[in-house]
Short mmCIF file of C-alpha atoms and ligand atoms in Angstrom, two decimals:
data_model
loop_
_atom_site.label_atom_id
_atom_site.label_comp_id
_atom_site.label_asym_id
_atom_site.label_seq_id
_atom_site.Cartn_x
_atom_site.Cartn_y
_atom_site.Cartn_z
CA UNK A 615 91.79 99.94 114.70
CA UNK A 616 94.79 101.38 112.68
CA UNK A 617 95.34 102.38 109.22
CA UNK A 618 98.10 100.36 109.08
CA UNK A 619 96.19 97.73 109.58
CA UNK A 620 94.52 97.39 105.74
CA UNK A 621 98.11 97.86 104.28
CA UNK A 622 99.93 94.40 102.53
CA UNK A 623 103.10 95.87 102.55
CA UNK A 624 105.01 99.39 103.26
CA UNK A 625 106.12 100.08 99.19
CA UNK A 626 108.45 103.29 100.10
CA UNK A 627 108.71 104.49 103.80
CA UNK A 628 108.87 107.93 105.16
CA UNK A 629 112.97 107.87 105.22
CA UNK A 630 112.71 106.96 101.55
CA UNK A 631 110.38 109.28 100.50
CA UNK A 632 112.38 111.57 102.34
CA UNK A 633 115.62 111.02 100.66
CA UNK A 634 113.88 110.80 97.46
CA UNK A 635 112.30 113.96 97.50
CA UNK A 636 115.70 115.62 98.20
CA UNK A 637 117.46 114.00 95.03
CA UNK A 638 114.66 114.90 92.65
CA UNK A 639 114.75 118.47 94.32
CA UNK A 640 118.68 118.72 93.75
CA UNK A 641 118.00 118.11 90.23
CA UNK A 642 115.30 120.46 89.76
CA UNK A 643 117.57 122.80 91.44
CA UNK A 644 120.14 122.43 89.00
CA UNK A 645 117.38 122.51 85.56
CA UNK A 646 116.03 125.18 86.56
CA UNK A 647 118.49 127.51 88.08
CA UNK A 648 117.66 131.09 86.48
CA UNK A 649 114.40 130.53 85.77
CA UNK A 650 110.96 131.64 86.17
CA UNK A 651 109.71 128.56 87.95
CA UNK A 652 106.22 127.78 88.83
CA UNK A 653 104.70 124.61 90.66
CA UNK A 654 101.69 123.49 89.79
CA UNK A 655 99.60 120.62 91.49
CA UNK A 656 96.64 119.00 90.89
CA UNK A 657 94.88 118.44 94.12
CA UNK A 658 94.47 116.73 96.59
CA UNK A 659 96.85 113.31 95.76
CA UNK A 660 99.46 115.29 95.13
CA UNK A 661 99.61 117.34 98.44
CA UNK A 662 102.28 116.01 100.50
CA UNK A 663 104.42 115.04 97.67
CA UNK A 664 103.91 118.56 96.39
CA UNK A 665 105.27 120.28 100.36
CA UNK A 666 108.10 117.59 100.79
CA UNK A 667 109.39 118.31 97.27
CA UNK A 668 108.80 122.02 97.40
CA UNK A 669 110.97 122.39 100.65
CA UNK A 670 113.77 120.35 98.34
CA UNK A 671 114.02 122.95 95.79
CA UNK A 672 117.16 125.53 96.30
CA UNK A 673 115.35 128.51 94.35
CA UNK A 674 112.89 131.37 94.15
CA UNK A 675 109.81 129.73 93.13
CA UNK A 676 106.02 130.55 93.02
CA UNK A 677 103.24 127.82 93.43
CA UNK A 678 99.40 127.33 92.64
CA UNK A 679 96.79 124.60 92.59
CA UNK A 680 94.41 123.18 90.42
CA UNK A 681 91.60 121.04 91.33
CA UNK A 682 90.28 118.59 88.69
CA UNK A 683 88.28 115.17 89.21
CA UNK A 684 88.94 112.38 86.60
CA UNK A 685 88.12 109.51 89.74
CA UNK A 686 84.80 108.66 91.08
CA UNK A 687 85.72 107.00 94.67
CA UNK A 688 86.38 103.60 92.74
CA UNK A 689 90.30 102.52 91.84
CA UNK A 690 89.46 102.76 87.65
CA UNK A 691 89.95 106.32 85.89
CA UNK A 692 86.57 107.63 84.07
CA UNK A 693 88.75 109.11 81.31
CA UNK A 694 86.34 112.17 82.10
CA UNK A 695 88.68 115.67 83.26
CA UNK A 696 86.78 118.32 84.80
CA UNK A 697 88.41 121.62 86.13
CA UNK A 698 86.84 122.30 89.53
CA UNK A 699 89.39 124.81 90.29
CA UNK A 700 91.31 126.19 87.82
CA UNK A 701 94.78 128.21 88.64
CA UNK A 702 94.78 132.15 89.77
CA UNK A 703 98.32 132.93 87.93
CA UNK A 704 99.21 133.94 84.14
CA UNK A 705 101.24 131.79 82.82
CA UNK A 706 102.63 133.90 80.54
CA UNK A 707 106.37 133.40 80.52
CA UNK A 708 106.64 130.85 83.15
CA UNK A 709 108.63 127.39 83.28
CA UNK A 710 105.83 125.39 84.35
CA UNK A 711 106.65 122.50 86.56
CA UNK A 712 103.12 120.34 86.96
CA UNK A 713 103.59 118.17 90.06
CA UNK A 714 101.76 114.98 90.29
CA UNK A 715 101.34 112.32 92.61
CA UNK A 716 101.29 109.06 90.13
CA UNK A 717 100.76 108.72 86.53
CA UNK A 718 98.58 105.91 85.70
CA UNK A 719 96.16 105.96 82.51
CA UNK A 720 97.82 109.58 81.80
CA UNK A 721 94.15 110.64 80.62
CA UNK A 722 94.41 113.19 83.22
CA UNK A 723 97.93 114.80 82.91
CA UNK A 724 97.76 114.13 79.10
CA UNK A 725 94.53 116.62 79.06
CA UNK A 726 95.84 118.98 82.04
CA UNK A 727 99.04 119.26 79.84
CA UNK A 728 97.67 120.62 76.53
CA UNK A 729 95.32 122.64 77.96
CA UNK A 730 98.25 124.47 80.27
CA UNK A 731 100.31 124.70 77.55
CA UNK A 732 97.83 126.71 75.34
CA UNK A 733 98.51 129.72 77.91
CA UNK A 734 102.13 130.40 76.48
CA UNK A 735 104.02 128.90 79.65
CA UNK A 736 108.07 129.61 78.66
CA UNK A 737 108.40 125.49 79.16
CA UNK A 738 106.65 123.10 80.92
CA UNK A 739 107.37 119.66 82.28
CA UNK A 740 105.94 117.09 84.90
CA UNK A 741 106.99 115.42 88.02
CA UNK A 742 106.07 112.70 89.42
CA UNK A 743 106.80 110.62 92.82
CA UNK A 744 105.34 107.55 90.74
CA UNK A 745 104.61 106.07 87.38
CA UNK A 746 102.66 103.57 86.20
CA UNK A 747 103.97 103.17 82.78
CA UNK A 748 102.06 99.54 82.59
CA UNK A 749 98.63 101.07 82.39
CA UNK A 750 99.19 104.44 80.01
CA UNK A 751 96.72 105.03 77.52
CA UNK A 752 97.70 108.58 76.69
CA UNK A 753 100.65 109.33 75.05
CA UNK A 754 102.49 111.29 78.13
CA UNK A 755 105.39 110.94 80.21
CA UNK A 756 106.97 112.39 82.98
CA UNK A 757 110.56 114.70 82.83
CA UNK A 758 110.94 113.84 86.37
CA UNK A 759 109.81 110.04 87.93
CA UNK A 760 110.07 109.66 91.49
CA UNK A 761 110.13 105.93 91.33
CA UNK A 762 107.82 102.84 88.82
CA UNK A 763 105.87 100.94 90.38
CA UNK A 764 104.40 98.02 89.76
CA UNK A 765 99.90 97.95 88.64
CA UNK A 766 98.86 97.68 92.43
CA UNK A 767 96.02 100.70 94.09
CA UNK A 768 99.35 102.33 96.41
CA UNK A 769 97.53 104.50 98.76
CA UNK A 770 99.57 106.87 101.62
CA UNK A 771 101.57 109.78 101.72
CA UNK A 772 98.40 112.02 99.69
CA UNK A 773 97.40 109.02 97.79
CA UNK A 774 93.68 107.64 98.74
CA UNK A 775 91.42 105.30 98.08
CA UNK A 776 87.72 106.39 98.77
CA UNK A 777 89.52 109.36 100.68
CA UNK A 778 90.92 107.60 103.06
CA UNK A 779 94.61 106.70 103.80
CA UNK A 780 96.28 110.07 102.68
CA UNK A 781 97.78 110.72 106.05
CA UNK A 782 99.39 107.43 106.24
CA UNK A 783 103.05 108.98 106.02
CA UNK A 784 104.36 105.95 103.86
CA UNK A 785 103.05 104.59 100.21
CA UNK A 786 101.50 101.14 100.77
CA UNK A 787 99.93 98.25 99.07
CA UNK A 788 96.27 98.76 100.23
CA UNK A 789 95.21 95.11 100.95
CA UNK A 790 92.99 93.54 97.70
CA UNK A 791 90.22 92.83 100.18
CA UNK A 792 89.83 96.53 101.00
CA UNK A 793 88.36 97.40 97.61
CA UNK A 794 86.59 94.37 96.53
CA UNK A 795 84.39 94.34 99.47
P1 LIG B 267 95.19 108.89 85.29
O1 LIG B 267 96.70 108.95 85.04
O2 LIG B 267 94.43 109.89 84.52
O3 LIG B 267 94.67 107.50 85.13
O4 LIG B 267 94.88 109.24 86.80
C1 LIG B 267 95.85 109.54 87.72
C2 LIG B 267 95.18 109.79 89.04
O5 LIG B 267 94.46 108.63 89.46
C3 LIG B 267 96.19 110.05 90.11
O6 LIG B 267 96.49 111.41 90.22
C4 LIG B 267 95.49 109.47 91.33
O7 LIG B 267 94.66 110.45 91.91
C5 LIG B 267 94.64 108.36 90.81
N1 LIG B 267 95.31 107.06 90.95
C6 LIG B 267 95.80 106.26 89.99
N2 LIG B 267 96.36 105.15 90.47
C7 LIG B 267 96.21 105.23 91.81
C8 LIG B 267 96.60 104.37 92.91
O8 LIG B 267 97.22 103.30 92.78
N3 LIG B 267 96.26 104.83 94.15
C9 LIG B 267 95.60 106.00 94.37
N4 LIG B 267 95.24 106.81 93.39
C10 LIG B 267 95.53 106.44 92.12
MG1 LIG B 268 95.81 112.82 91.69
#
């Protein structure tokens, strides 16, 4: 029995995510050069989004981790944001870069934003390897958009459904069946 095996179809495969991950770090290379960066990401679907990109960027950077739960282990958002881990460093002074893994609703971000920027942060922006722009109910969007994809549950490469699939090392269509069991 293999993961692959409840996937519809491969949406961006490793080589893509690779080479995607190196042109969004060149960029952030180049925005931020001089600055007093600091990466940010909300755990855990952001994880392996958050490495690959990381290793992309050309300069002196610090990172931290936040861990906040807006999903139950269903595919609809709660609209409810709760800070199970909040980060260790000031953010006094630093260009904030929030790293997430897809931007759906935007309840979550939208929330995570304004209460981030309340800490004086010298700027802060967001990244993210996918957007949803069809379902947004918050009024947020992302400075840096990996690619938009279509209102399908995309599971792989960090992204889950029930907590499974995260290691799959591509971004899939989870099959419909999966869910509506
Ligand atoms: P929202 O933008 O507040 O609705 O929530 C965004 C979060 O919901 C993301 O960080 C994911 O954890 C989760 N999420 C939204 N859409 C998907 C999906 O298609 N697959 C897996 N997780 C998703
Ligand atoms: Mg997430």
């Amino acid at each position: 029995m293999s993961l692959n095996d409840d996937i519809l179809k491969v949406l961006y495969s490793e080589e893509e995510l690779k080479a995607k991950c190196a042109e969004m770090g060149a960029q952030i290379t180049k925005d931020y050069a001089g600055k007093n960066l600091l990466l940010v990401t909300v755990l855990k679907g952001a994880v392996v989004y958050f490495t690959d990109l990381m290793r992309a960027i050309d300069l002196p950077c610090t990172i931290d981790f936040m861990i906040v739960s807006s999903y139950g282990s269903g595919v609809k958002t709660s609209g409810v944001v709760k800070i199970v881990k909040d980060l260790d460093t000031d953010l006094t002074g630093k260009d904030l870069l929030i790293v997430e893994d897809i931007l759906d609703t935007g309840l979550t971000l939208s929330y995570l934003k304004d209460m981030l920027a309340a800490r004086n942060p010298a700027s802060i922006r967001i990244a993210t390897l996918l957007d949803k722009p069809d379902r947004r109910k918050a009024d947020i969007k992302a400075d840096y958009i990996g690619y938009r994809v279509p209102d399908e549950f995309v599971v792989g490469y960090g992204l889950d459904y029930d907590e499974k699939y995260r290691n799959l090392p591509y971004v899939g269509v989870l099959k419909p069946e999966i869910y509506s069991e």
